[in-house]
Short mmCIF file of C-alpha atoms (C1' of nucleotides) in Angstrom, two decimals:
data_model
loop_
_atom_site.label_atom_id
_atom_site.label_comp_id
_atom_site.label_asym_id
_atom_site.label_seq_id
_atom_site.Cartn_x
_atom_site.Cartn_y
_atom_site.Cartn_z
CA MET Y 30 -16.79 -79.58 -82.03
CA SER Y 31 -14.71 -81.11 -85.40
CA PRO Y 32 -11.47 -78.68 -85.31
CA THR Y 33 -12.65 -77.54 -89.00
CA PRO Y 34 -9.21 -77.84 -91.00
CA GLY Y 35 -7.82 -74.82 -91.54
CA ARG Y 36 -8.70 -72.96 -88.95
CA ARG Y 37 -5.60 -73.73 -85.47
CA ARG Y 38 -7.96 -74.21 -82.96
CA ALA Y 39 -11.37 -73.41 -82.05
CA PRO Y 40 -11.21 -70.32 -79.99
CA SER Y 41 -11.48 -71.22 -76.07
CA LYS Y 42 -13.58 -70.14 -73.95
CA GLY Y 43 -11.04 -67.30 -73.27
CA ASP Y 44 -10.99 -66.35 -76.15
CA ARG Y 45 -14.65 -65.58 -76.70
CA ARG Y 46 -14.56 -63.86 -73.58
CA GLU Y 47 -11.63 -61.40 -74.43
CA ARG Y 48 -13.66 -60.69 -77.31
CA ALA Y 49 -16.58 -59.80 -74.98
CA ILE Y 50 -14.69 -57.78 -73.24
CA LEU Y 51 -13.22 -55.81 -76.72
CA ASP Y 52 -16.75 -55.83 -77.64
CA THR Y 53 -18.48 -54.13 -74.95
CA ALA Y 54 -15.49 -51.42 -74.54
CA ARG Y 55 -16.38 -50.49 -77.91
CA THR Y 56 -20.17 -50.36 -77.33
CA LEU Y 57 -19.71 -48.96 -74.59
CA LEU Y 58 -16.93 -46.07 -75.75
CA ALA Y 59 -19.80 -45.27 -78.57
CA HIS Y 60 -22.12 -43.52 -75.78
CA LYS Y 61 -19.83 -42.49 -73.41
CA PRO Y 62 -15.41 -41.64 -72.83
CA LEU Y 63 -13.29 -43.97 -71.30
CA ALA Y 64 -13.53 -41.98 -68.55
CA ASP Y 65 -17.09 -42.61 -67.49
CA ILE Y 66 -16.30 -46.35 -68.54
CA THR Y 67 -15.74 -48.73 -65.06
CA ILE Y 68 -13.97 -51.97 -65.67
CA ASP Y 69 -17.17 -53.63 -63.49
CA GLU Y 70 -19.42 -52.37 -66.74
CA LEU Y 71 -16.86 -53.66 -69.15
CA ALA Y 72 -16.85 -56.87 -66.97
CA ALA Y 73 -21.01 -57.16 -66.86
CA GLY Y 74 -20.24 -56.78 -70.66
CA ALA Y 75 -18.35 -59.93 -70.78
CA GLU Y 76 -20.89 -61.82 -67.88
CA ILE Y 77 -17.32 -62.55 -65.76
CA SER Y 78 -16.32 -61.01 -62.35
CA ARG Y 79 -14.65 -57.81 -62.20
CA SER Y 80 -11.79 -59.78 -60.60
CA SER Y 81 -12.09 -61.96 -63.94
CA PHE Y 82 -11.58 -59.00 -65.57
CA TYR Y 83 -8.04 -58.69 -64.36
CA PHE Y 84 -7.13 -61.76 -65.92
CA TYR Y 85 -7.30 -60.47 -69.25
CA PHE Y 86 -5.98 -57.00 -69.07
CA ASP Y 87 -4.51 -54.94 -66.94
CA SER Y 88 -6.47 -52.22 -67.18
CA LYS Y 89 -9.17 -49.94 -68.84
CA LEU Y 90 -5.92 -48.91 -70.64
CA SER Y 91 -4.67 -52.21 -71.96
CA VAL Y 92 -8.00 -52.78 -73.45
CA VAL Y 93 -8.27 -49.25 -75.20
CA VAL Y 94 -4.86 -50.19 -76.15
CA THR Y 95 -5.73 -53.37 -78.10
CA LEU Y 96 -8.70 -51.94 -79.68
CA LEU Y 97 -6.57 -48.70 -80.90
CA ARG Y 98 -3.71 -51.53 -82.48
CA ALA Y 99 -6.94 -52.75 -84.78
CA LEU Y 100 -7.36 -49.63 -86.03
CA THR Y 101 -3.60 -48.24 -86.46
CA GLY Y 102 -3.66 -50.23 -89.65
CA GLU Y 103 -6.49 -48.61 -91.13
CA LEU Y 104 -5.65 -45.40 -90.30
CA ASN Y 105 -2.48 -45.48 -91.80
CA ALA Y 106 -3.91 -47.22 -95.13
CA ASP Y 107 -5.57 -44.26 -95.97
CA ALA Y 108 -2.28 -41.91 -96.67
CA GLY Y 109 -1.85 -43.82 -99.91
CA PRO Y 110 -0.74 -42.35 -103.35
CA TRP Y 111 -1.72 -38.52 -102.11
CA LEU Y 112 1.35 -38.23 -99.70
CA ASP Y 113 4.18 -40.10 -101.97
CA GLY Y 114 2.94 -38.45 -104.45
CA THR Y 115 4.14 -34.46 -105.59
CA GLU Y 116 1.43 -33.22 -107.90
CA PRO Y 117 -1.56 -31.16 -106.72
CA ASP Y 118 -3.63 -34.53 -107.53
CA GLU Y 119 -6.95 -33.08 -106.13
CA PRO Y 120 -8.75 -36.54 -106.93
CA GLY Y 121 -5.62 -38.45 -104.81
CA LEU Y 122 -6.25 -36.00 -102.14
CA ARG Y 123 -10.27 -36.17 -102.55
CA ARG Y 124 -9.91 -40.36 -101.95
CA ALA Y 125 -7.69 -40.05 -98.86
CA VAL Y 126 -10.03 -37.80 -97.34
CA ALA Y 127 -12.62 -39.61 -98.20
CA THR Y 128 -11.38 -42.80 -96.27
CA LEU Y 129 -10.42 -41.11 -93.79
CA ALA Y 130 -14.05 -39.99 -93.39
CA ALA Y 131 -15.52 -43.49 -93.72
CA ILE Y 132 -13.11 -44.78 -91.33
CA TRP Y 133 -14.24 -41.89 -88.76
CA ARG Y 134 -18.43 -42.65 -89.56
CA THR Y 135 -17.25 -46.16 -88.33
CA HIS Y 136 -15.46 -45.88 -85.46
CA GLY Y 137 -16.52 -42.09 -85.06
CA ARG Y 138 -17.50 -42.55 -81.83
CA LEU Y 139 -14.44 -44.67 -80.49
CA LEU Y 140 -12.09 -42.21 -82.28
CA THR Y 141 -13.41 -39.40 -80.04
CA GLY Y 142 -14.14 -41.35 -76.83
CA VAL Y 143 -10.14 -42.80 -76.93
CA LEU Y 144 -9.04 -39.07 -78.35
CA ALA Y 145 -10.62 -37.38 -75.26
CA ALA Y 146 -8.46 -39.62 -73.26
CA ALA Y 147 -5.25 -39.05 -74.91
CA PRO Y 148 -4.13 -35.76 -73.22
CA THR Y 149 -4.64 -37.39 -69.63
CA CYS Y 150 -2.64 -41.06 -70.23
CA ALA Y 151 -0.17 -41.13 -71.96
CA PRO Y 152 -0.17 -44.38 -73.78
CA ILE Y 153 -3.28 -43.09 -75.79
CA GLY Y 154 -1.04 -40.26 -76.22
CA GLN Y 155 1.38 -42.08 -77.60
CA TRP Y 156 -0.16 -43.56 -79.79
CA ARG Y 157 -1.48 -40.90 -80.86
CA ALA Y 158 1.42 -39.05 -81.15
CA GLY Y 159 3.07 -42.02 -83.13
CA LEU Y 160 0.42 -41.81 -86.14
CA ARG Y 161 0.44 -38.16 -85.87
CA GLU Y 162 4.92 -37.90 -86.82
CA ALA Y 163 3.80 -40.66 -88.83
CA HIS Y 164 1.73 -38.30 -90.87
CA ILE Y 165 3.42 -35.51 -90.30
CA ALA Y 166 7.00 -36.91 -91.88
CA ARG Y 167 5.01 -37.98 -95.21
CA LEU Y 168 3.40 -34.77 -95.44
CA ALA Y 169 6.50 -32.41 -95.23
CA ALA Y 170 8.62 -34.59 -97.40
CA ARG Y 171 5.92 -34.16 -100.16
CA ILE Y 172 5.66 -30.36 -99.23
CA GLU Y 173 9.53 -30.09 -99.83
CA ARG Y 174 9.15 -32.23 -103.17
CA GLY Y 175 5.88 -29.52 -104.09
CA ARG Y 176 8.08 -26.92 -103.25
CA ALA Y 177 11.11 -27.86 -105.22
CA ALA Y 178 9.56 -28.78 -108.18
CA GLY Y 179 8.12 -25.33 -108.01
CA LEU Y 180 4.58 -26.55 -107.58
CA ALA Y 181 3.83 -24.93 -104.57
CA PRO Y 182 5.12 -21.67 -103.01
CA ALA Y 183 7.07 -21.07 -99.81
CA GLY Y 184 5.40 -20.73 -96.60
CA PRO Y 185 6.01 -22.12 -93.14
CA ASP Y 186 7.97 -24.77 -92.84
CA PRO Y 187 7.29 -27.98 -94.08
CA HIS Y 188 6.63 -29.89 -90.74
CA VAL Y 189 5.31 -27.29 -88.96
CA LEU Y 190 2.72 -26.88 -92.23
CA ALA Y 191 1.85 -30.68 -91.91
CA GLY Y 192 1.50 -30.35 -88.74
CA MET Y 193 -1.23 -27.58 -89.19
CA ILE Y 194 -2.70 -29.94 -91.46
CA ASP Y 195 -2.79 -33.28 -89.48
CA ASP Y 196 -4.54 -31.02 -86.02
CA LEU Y 197 -6.93 -29.56 -88.72
CA GLN Y 198 -8.31 -33.13 -89.69
CA THR Y 199 -8.11 -34.44 -86.51
CA ALA Y 200 -9.63 -31.53 -85.01
CA THR Y 201 -12.53 -31.47 -87.76
CA PHE Y 202 -13.43 -34.76 -87.92
CA ALA Y 203 -13.30 -35.04 -83.71
CA ALA Y 204 -15.87 -32.17 -84.51
CA ALA Y 205 -18.06 -33.03 -87.03
CA THR Y 206 -21.72 -35.04 -86.78
CA ASP Y 207 -20.91 -36.22 -90.55
CA PRO Y 208 -17.69 -36.51 -91.62
CA ASP Y 209 -18.26 -37.51 -95.17
CA GLY Y 210 -19.96 -34.34 -96.02
CA LEU Y 211 -16.96 -32.48 -95.23
CA VAL Y 212 -14.52 -34.20 -97.37
CA ASP Y 213 -15.11 -32.04 -100.26
CA ASP Y 214 -13.94 -28.30 -97.62
CA LEU Y 215 -11.36 -30.01 -96.13
CA VAL Y 216 -9.81 -30.69 -99.47
CA THR Y 217 -10.23 -27.08 -100.44
CA VAL Y 218 -8.87 -26.16 -97.03
CA GLN Y 219 -5.84 -28.25 -97.65
CA LEU Y 220 -5.51 -27.53 -101.32
CA ARG Y 221 -5.30 -23.94 -100.13
CA MET Y 222 -3.37 -24.27 -97.30
CA LEU Y 223 -0.65 -26.27 -99.77
CA TYR Y 224 -0.66 -24.34 -102.83
CA GLY Y 225 -3.03 -20.71 -102.25
CA GLN Y 226 -2.26 -17.80 -103.66
CA LEU Y 227 -2.41 -14.83 -102.35
CA PRO Y 228 -3.37 -12.05 -104.39
CA PRO Y 229 -1.20 -9.02 -104.70
CA ARG Y 230 -1.08 -7.14 -101.11
CA HIS Y 231 -2.54 -3.55 -101.35
CA SER Y 232 0.24 -2.44 -98.81
CA SER Y 233 0.21 -0.01 -96.08
CA GLY Y 234 0.99 -2.31 -93.62
CA SER Y 235 2.42 -1.22 -89.74
CA SER Y 236 3.49 -3.84 -87.64
CA ALA Y 237 2.26 -2.41 -84.49
CA ARG Y 238 2.29 -4.17 -80.97
CA GLY Y 239 -0.54 -3.84 -79.22
CA THR Y 240 -0.77 -6.42 -75.54
CA SER Y 241 -4.05 -5.82 -73.90
CA GLY Y 242 -3.51 -5.92 -70.09
CA ASP Y 243 -6.88 -6.30 -67.79
CA HIS Y 244 -8.05 -8.36 -64.82
CA ALA Y 245 -11.55 -8.24 -63.39
CA MET Y 246 -11.60 -10.48 -60.77
CA ALA Y 247 -15.37 -9.97 -58.81
CA SER Y 248 -14.69 -11.07 -55.22
CA SER Y 249 -18.48 -11.08 -53.95
CA THR Y 250 -19.48 -11.72 -50.24
CA ARG Y 251 -18.77 -15.40 -49.60
CA ARG Y 252 -21.53 -17.82 -48.74
CA PRO Y 253 -19.96 -21.60 -47.92
CA ASN Y 254 -19.67 -22.40 -51.50
CA PRO Y 255 -19.91 -19.35 -53.43
CA ASN Y 256 -19.17 -21.19 -56.39
CA SER Y 257 -22.26 -22.99 -58.22
CA SER Y 258 -22.96 -25.65 -60.37
CA PRO Y 259 -20.59 -27.84 -62.26
CA GLU Y 260 -21.23 -31.17 -63.73
CA MET M 5 -5.09 -2.89 -39.37
CA SER M 6 -5.96 0.83 -40.35
CA PRO M 7 -8.48 -0.10 -43.25
CA THR M 8 -6.69 1.95 -46.03
CA PRO M 9 -9.70 4.74 -46.86
CA GLY M 10 -10.23 3.49 -50.86
CA ARG M 11 -10.27 0.36 -50.03
CA ARG M 12 -13.52 -1.36 -49.24
CA ARG M 13 -12.58 -3.79 -46.33
CA ALA M 14 -9.02 -5.38 -45.50
CA PRO M 15 -9.25 -8.92 -47.30
CA SER M 16 -10.64 -11.17 -44.85
CA LYS M 17 -9.25 -14.64 -43.98
CA GLY M 18 -10.94 -16.12 -46.01
CA ASP M 19 -10.48 -13.78 -48.82
CA ARG M 20 -7.32 -14.59 -48.95
CA ARG M 21 -7.65 -18.69 -48.07
CA GLU M 22 -9.88 -18.56 -51.57
CA ARG M 23 -6.78 -16.85 -53.26
CA ALA M 24 -4.91 -19.01 -52.02
CA ILE M 25 -6.41 -21.66 -53.12
CA LEU M 26 -6.11 -20.38 -56.83
CA ASP M 27 -3.31 -19.96 -56.85
CA THR M 28 -1.98 -23.28 -56.29
CA ALA M 29 -4.35 -24.75 -58.73
CA ARG M 30 -2.72 -22.31 -60.98
CA THR M 31 0.86 -23.35 -59.97
CA LEU M 32 -0.26 -27.19 -59.78
CA LEU M 33 -1.69 -26.94 -63.27
CA ALA M 34 1.03 -25.66 -64.85
CA HIS M 35 2.81 -29.50 -63.81
CA LYS M 36 0.45 -31.63 -64.47
CA PRO M 37 -3.11 -31.96 -65.99
CA LEU M 38 -6.17 -31.59 -63.81
CA ALA M 39 -6.83 -35.41 -63.39
CA ASP M 40 -3.67 -35.63 -61.48
CA ILE M 41 -4.52 -33.00 -59.28
CA THR M 42 -6.08 -33.99 -55.91
CA ILE M 43 -8.25 -32.11 -53.90
CA ASP M 44 -6.01 -32.39 -50.70
CA GLU M 45 -3.03 -30.82 -52.81
CA LEU M 46 -5.23 -27.64 -53.36
CA ALA M 47 -5.80 -27.72 -49.48
CA ALA M 48 -2.66 -28.34 -48.80
CA GLY M 49 -1.16 -25.76 -50.59
CA ALA M 50 -4.20 -23.48 -48.82
CA GLU M 51 -2.97 -24.81 -45.25
CA ILE M 52 -6.32 -25.78 -44.94
CA SER M 53 -7.45 -29.48 -44.18
CA ARG M 54 -8.98 -31.54 -47.10
CA SER M 55 -12.89 -30.60 -46.00
CA SER M 56 -12.33 -27.00 -45.57
CA PHE M 57 -11.76 -26.73 -49.24
CA TYR M 58 -15.14 -27.79 -50.02
CA PHE M 59 -16.07 -24.79 -47.65
CA TYR M 60 -15.12 -22.60 -50.48
CA PHE M 61 -15.62 -24.67 -53.96
CA ASP M 62 -17.55 -27.04 -55.00
CA SER M 63 -14.99 -29.51 -56.07
CA LYS M 64 -12.23 -29.29 -58.13
CA LEU M 65 -14.08 -28.24 -61.39
CA SER M 66 -15.36 -25.03 -59.72
CA VAL M 67 -11.90 -24.13 -58.80
CA VAL M 68 -10.96 -24.35 -62.92
CA VAL M 69 -13.97 -22.83 -63.55
CA THR M 70 -13.24 -19.77 -61.94
CA LEU M 71 -9.95 -19.74 -63.25
CA LEU M 72 -11.53 -19.67 -66.33
CA ARG M 73 -13.96 -17.28 -65.96
CA ALA M 74 -10.26 -14.66 -65.58
CA LEU M 75 -8.89 -15.58 -68.81
CA THR M 76 -12.36 -15.45 -70.70
CA GLY M 77 -12.09 -11.85 -71.34
CA GLU M 78 -9.00 -11.59 -72.40
CA LEU M 79 -9.22 -14.20 -74.94
CA ASN M 80 -11.79 -12.70 -76.07
CA ALA M 81 -10.17 -9.33 -76.61
CA ASP M 82 -8.08 -10.41 -78.81
CA ALA M 83 -10.32 -10.48 -81.82
CA GLY M 84 -10.37 -6.84 -81.74
CA PRO M 85 -9.98 -5.21 -85.30
CA TRP M 86 -9.51 -7.73 -87.27
CA LEU M 87 -13.02 -9.53 -86.88
CA ASP M 88 -14.86 -6.72 -86.79
CA GLY M 89 -13.19 -5.56 -90.66
CA THR M 90 -13.95 -6.50 -94.18
CA GLU M 91 -10.64 -6.45 -95.78
CA PRO M 92 -7.75 -9.48 -95.69
CA ASP M 93 -5.69 -6.87 -93.71
CA GLU M 94 -2.66 -8.70 -92.49
CA PRO M 95 -1.41 -6.16 -90.01
CA GLY M 96 -4.89 -6.80 -88.21
CA LEU M 97 -4.57 -10.46 -88.13
CA ARG M 98 -1.01 -10.52 -87.43
CA ARG M 99 -1.23 -8.52 -84.22
CA ALA M 100 -4.66 -10.79 -83.44
CA VAL M 101 -2.60 -13.72 -83.37
CA ALA M 102 0.06 -11.81 -81.80
CA THR M 103 -1.81 -11.60 -78.33
CA LEU M 104 -3.58 -14.67 -78.77
CA ALA M 105 0.10 -15.92 -78.97
CA ALA M 106 1.29 -13.73 -75.82
CA ILE M 107 -1.79 -15.30 -73.77
CA TRP M 108 -0.89 -19.03 -74.69
CA ARG M 109 2.47 -17.78 -73.94
CA THR M 110 1.67 -16.64 -70.20
CA HIS M 111 -1.03 -19.18 -69.58
CA GLY M 112 -0.24 -22.38 -71.82
CA ARG M 113 -0.18 -24.90 -69.59
CA LEU M 114 -3.16 -23.35 -67.42
CA LEU M 115 -4.93 -24.22 -70.86
CA THR M 116 -3.87 -27.27 -72.29
CA GLY M 117 -4.25 -29.09 -68.85
CA VAL M 118 -7.68 -27.11 -68.89
CA LEU M 119 -8.76 -28.37 -72.32
CA ALA M 120 -7.38 -31.90 -72.09
CA ALA M 121 -10.06 -32.05 -69.79
CA ALA M 122 -12.74 -30.30 -71.47
CA PRO M 123 -13.54 -33.68 -73.44
CA THR M 124 -14.78 -35.49 -70.34
CA CYS M 125 -15.97 -32.82 -68.02
CA ALA M 126 -18.53 -30.79 -69.10
CA PRO M 127 -18.43 -27.31 -68.06
CA ILE M 128 -15.56 -26.75 -68.81
CA GLY M 129 -16.14 -28.01 -72.33
CA GLN M 130 -18.95 -25.81 -72.15
CA TRP M 131 -16.68 -22.77 -71.82
CA ARG M 132 -14.58 -23.79 -74.69
CA ALA M 133 -17.57 -24.57 -77.28
CA GLY M 134 -19.13 -20.70 -75.59
CA LEU M 135 -15.43 -19.30 -77.03
CA ARG M 136 -15.17 -21.43 -79.86
CA GLU M 137 -18.86 -19.94 -80.70
CA ALA M 138 -17.95 -16.92 -79.83
CA HIS M 139 -15.43 -16.52 -82.29
CA ILE M 140 -16.75 -18.41 -85.17
CA ALA M 141 -19.59 -16.47 -85.17
CA ARG M 142 -17.54 -13.29 -85.89
CA LEU M 143 -15.30 -14.79 -87.82
CA ALA M 144 -18.06 -16.37 -90.18
CA ALA M 145 -19.86 -13.10 -90.76
CA ARG M 146 -16.38 -11.41 -92.15
CA ILE M 147 -16.58 -13.71 -94.37
CA GLU M 148 -19.75 -13.24 -95.60
CA ARG M 149 -18.89 -9.75 -95.72
CA GLY M 150 -15.65 -10.44 -97.34
CA ARG M 151 -17.20 -12.76 -99.67
CA ALA M 152 -20.50 -10.61 -100.55
CA ALA M 153 -17.56 -7.54 -101.47
CA GLY M 154 -15.29 -9.74 -104.11
CA LEU M 155 -11.94 -9.96 -102.10
CA ALA M 156 -12.59 -13.61 -101.22
CA PRO M 157 -13.36 -16.86 -103.45
CA ALA M 158 -16.36 -18.12 -102.57
CA GLY M 159 -15.70 -21.92 -100.65
CA PRO M 160 -16.91 -23.68 -97.89
CA ASP M 161 -19.28 -22.54 -95.61
CA PRO M 162 -18.64 -19.63 -93.91
CA HIS M 163 -19.23 -21.35 -90.51
CA VAL M 164 -17.40 -24.31 -91.25
CA LEU M 165 -14.42 -22.48 -92.35
CA ALA M 166 -14.64 -20.04 -89.54
CA GLY M 167 -14.80 -23.20 -86.98
CA MET M 168 -11.78 -24.67 -88.97
CA ILE M 169 -9.87 -21.40 -88.40
CA ASP M 170 -10.55 -21.79 -84.21
CA ASP M 171 -9.75 -25.46 -84.25
CA LEU M 172 -6.31 -24.59 -86.40
CA GLN M 173 -5.28 -22.05 -83.67
CA THR M 174 -6.63 -23.71 -81.14
CA ALA M 175 -4.67 -27.15 -81.90
CA THR M 176 -1.41 -24.89 -83.03
CA PHE M 177 -1.05 -23.43 -79.90
CA ALA M 178 -1.51 -26.63 -77.57
CA ALA M 179 0.95 -28.56 -79.24
CA ALA M 180 3.68 -25.71 -79.40
CA THR M 181 6.37 -24.90 -77.27
CA ASP M 182 6.77 -21.67 -78.30
CA PRO M 183 3.55 -19.91 -79.24
CA ASP M 184 5.65 -16.58 -80.79
CA GLY M 185 7.23 -18.23 -82.75
CA LEU M 186 3.93 -19.64 -84.83
CA VAL M 187 2.38 -16.45 -85.40
CA ASP M 188 3.84 -15.85 -88.86
CA ASP M 189 3.20 -18.80 -90.02
CA LEU M 190 -0.59 -19.01 -88.43
CA VAL M 191 -1.22 -15.45 -90.67
CA THR M 192 -0.37 -17.36 -93.64
CA VAL M 193 -1.91 -20.62 -93.70
CA GLN M 194 -5.00 -18.12 -92.31
CA LEU M 195 -4.89 -15.80 -95.14
CA ARG M 196 -4.61 -18.42 -97.42
CA MET M 197 -7.58 -20.57 -95.92
CA LEU M 198 -9.34 -17.42 -96.29
CA TYR M 199 -8.15 -15.67 -99.71
CA GLY M 200 -6.04 -17.81 -100.98
CA GLN M 201 -6.26 -19.19 -105.23
CA LEU M 202 -5.18 -21.87 -106.30
CA PRO M 203 -3.63 -22.30 -109.36
CA PRO M 204 -5.27 -23.50 -112.75
CA ARG M 205 -5.95 -27.00 -112.43
CA HIS M 206 -4.25 -29.35 -114.62
CA SER M 207 -7.28 -31.40 -115.17
CA SER M 208 -7.08 -35.18 -115.84
CA GLY M 209 -9.25 -36.14 -112.55
CA SER M 210 -10.96 -39.46 -112.26
CA SER M 211 -13.08 -40.19 -109.07
CA ALA M 212 -12.85 -43.90 -108.37
CA ARG M 213 -13.14 -45.72 -104.83
CA GLY M 214 -11.12 -47.23 -102.72
CA THR M 215 -12.02 -48.88 -99.41
CA SER M 216 -9.44 -50.50 -98.20
CA GLY M 217 -10.53 -53.68 -95.88
CA ASP M 218 -7.92 -55.62 -94.75
CA HIS M 219 -7.21 -56.44 -90.09
CA ALA M 220 -4.80 -58.14 -88.51
CA MET M 221 -5.55 -58.75 -85.26
CA ALA M 222 -2.70 -61.34 -83.53
CA SER M 223 -4.09 -64.21 -81.00
CA SER M 224 -1.61 -65.21 -79.23
CA THR M 225 -1.54 -68.05 -76.38
CA ARG M 226 -3.14 -66.13 -73.37
CA ARG M 227 -1.18 -66.30 -70.67
CA PRO M 228 -2.51 -64.28 -67.43
CA ASN M 229 -2.56 -60.61 -69.04
CA PRO M 230 -1.03 -60.57 -71.98
CA ASN M 231 -1.49 -56.74 -72.29
CA SER M 232 1.16 -54.77 -71.22
CA SER M 233 2.02 -51.85 -69.51
CA PRO M 234 -0.08 -49.06 -69.43
CA GLU M 235 0.15 -45.54 -67.97
"C1'" DG T 16 -9.62 -90.72 -62.06
"C1'" DC T 17 -6.06 -87.46 -61.90
"C1'" DT T 18 -3.24 -83.77 -62.30
"C1'" DG T 19 -2.07 -79.01 -64.28
"C1'" DG T 20 -2.87 -75.46 -66.21
"C1'" DA T 21 -7.17 -72.13 -67.39
"C1'" DA T 22 -10.75 -69.50 -65.42
"C1'" DT T 23 -13.29 -67.50 -61.89
"C1'" DC T 24 -14.60 -65.45 -57.95
"C1'" DG T 25 -14.29 -63.27 -52.97
"C1'" DA T 26 -12.28 -60.64 -49.65
"C1'" DC T 27 -9.17 -57.15 -48.91
"C1'" DA T 28 -5.90 -52.84 -48.77
"C1'" DC T 29 -6.05 -48.47 -50.62
"C1'" DA T 30 -6.99 -43.83 -52.83
"C1'" DG T 31 -9.99 -40.02 -53.73
"C1'" DT T 32 -14.23 -37.93 -53.40
"C1'" DG T 33 -17.94 -35.47 -50.90
"C1'" DT T 34 -20.64 -35.46 -46.36
"C1'" DC T 35 -22.48 -33.82 -41.76
"C1'" DG T 36 -22.19 -32.18 -37.59
"C1'" DA T 37 -20.14 -30.91 -33.93
"C1'" DG T 38 -16.29 -27.32 -32.22
"C1'" DT T 39 -13.40 -23.12 -32.51
"C1'" DT T 40 -12.30 -18.02 -34.10
"C1'" DT T 41 -13.97 -14.14 -35.57
"C1'" DT T 42 -16.77 -10.36 -36.73
"C1'" DT T 43 -20.84 -7.90 -35.17
"C1'" DC T 44 -23.71 -4.37 -32.59
"C1'" DG T 45 -26.32 -3.40 -28.62
"C1'" DC Q 14 -17.20 -4.78 -22.87
"C1'" DG Q 15 -19.38 -9.38 -24.05
"C1'" DA Q 16 -23.10 -12.39 -26.20
"C1'" DA Q 17 -25.09 -13.86 -30.64
"C1'" DA Q 18 -24.26 -14.50 -35.15
"C1'" DA Q 19 -21.50 -15.68 -38.86
"C1'" DA Q 20 -17.46 -17.29 -40.69
"C1'" DC Q 21 -14.61 -20.53 -41.02
"C1'" DT Q 22 -12.12 -25.30 -39.62
"C1'" DC Q 23 -11.88 -30.32 -38.37
"C1'" DG Q 24 -12.17 -35.71 -37.75
"C1'" DA Q 25 -15.34 -39.12 -39.36
"C1'" DC Q 26 -17.68 -41.65 -42.14
"C1'" DA Q 27 -20.15 -43.16 -46.38
"C1'" DC Q 28 -19.48 -44.00 -50.89
"C1'" DT Q 29 -17.32 -45.20 -55.80
"C1'" DG Q 30 -13.75 -46.96 -58.12
"C1'" DT Q 31 -9.07 -49.62 -58.50
"C1'" DG Q 32 -5.76 -53.11 -57.81
"C1'" DT Q 33 -4.31 -57.92 -55.51
"C1'" DC Q 34 -4.08 -61.84 -53.27
"C1'" DG Q 35 -4.89 -66.92 -52.61
"C1'" DA Q 36 -8.80 -69.89 -51.95
"C1'" DT Q 37 -11.56 -72.62 -55.56
"C1'" DT Q 38 -13.68 -74.42 -59.41
"C1'" DC Q 39 -13.74 -76.19 -64.20
"C1'" DC Q 40 -11.65 -78.73 -67.84
"C1'" DA Q 41 -8.52 -81.13 -71.66
"C1'" DG Q 42 -5.44 -84.83 -72.02
"C1'" DC Q 43 -3.04 -88.63 -70.14
#
DNA sequence: GCTGGAATCGACACAGTGTCGAGTTTTTCG
DNA sequence: CGAAAAACTCGACACTGTGTCGATTCCAGC
């Protein structure tokens, strides 16, 4: 094999195997959640035995984290001019959201699969939290600038509002079948959250407080396993 | 034991055991996610052997589903007048959100624990989906009424918008440490999403398209397990 | 052709789940 | 009361998935 000048080195057998594992993981994640994927499958996909898998990765998680590292750049890149601007520049926002939507279109299954695992497993949760915090910080700063410039109405604490927007975007795309179709709506809603003025109040406000407290737990006669069919 | 007249029957040993399992589950869920709870623990909490557990419930899931059934009523009850009204009645919305916040304050750990498991396990996912759909249906109807009456500006499809609001609420409370503190913000944001008018546009729109495409996947020299420390 | 690291694998130990059948306890009612 | 029925309990087992270890094979460079 001529070591093509310019390339450091021909990819070794191990390199190919590692990629094969990663590719298999990507493929499988498109079909089922992380929790349902076994190391056997990952290994089989790369045509090695289960124990050989451990030569390449510590665990399923390490595989996913590696996959995620590759996505982080893309995910951050979308932010661009919108987050660093100040004006309520709709086209800029639309561009940002559209880019995000494109990522979700391509990597949607991976992202939802991984996000599903986030609450349960620390490293993934941290990855998500990192992205979220980064987004919130920039967006909150943007909100502050906008308000200071009199471009946006007062409202919730910028960090809280930014968090809501981030959550909204993630939840919306995660639930979507067609991310691109949601871009316009997401833009509209986001602009309203940031800049929406409420029409004058009709007043007539009373701040009552009502805490409903009724429980009702039926206790039927028990047969072995009265509680039925989960999964 | 005098069978207190008025009561059907003294709770049998089995009844007490079943409750003990449920209580244990509630307690444990406050401390760790569903996935980290074993049947051993549940059984131990009720002072029975692991295999006896299966006399009462099919699986961990059945336990949680039972827990959830008890919550469903409360969760639906909050909706009340706000969802069935038409006017942008802020106090009504505040009352609804405050009630929801109260539920999250009391059952927060249970809810986040359970919600964390939702993507992975069908029955929980269905429970969540059911609540969500019910909320969306009523809220979407409300939005349509409001728009028809000229009270709310046009915007995203009512079902989409309603879904966003539901997601927003869930995500916000799930991430919150102090649900009650978020009521005002949630009310403000929700009203803006529904009724917010955008100030007149400055125009100057160009709809360029930018798809950034750079990857960078470092492939270092491999040692056994180059991928480190997950969990 | 030999040597050392890269890569591979089978066997093992462990943790959790769910089932089965054989026991014990409690309730029912003749 | 006392025997049959039901409610309940448990140990032993089979199974799935994870991660570790040590022995073995492969292969590049000297």
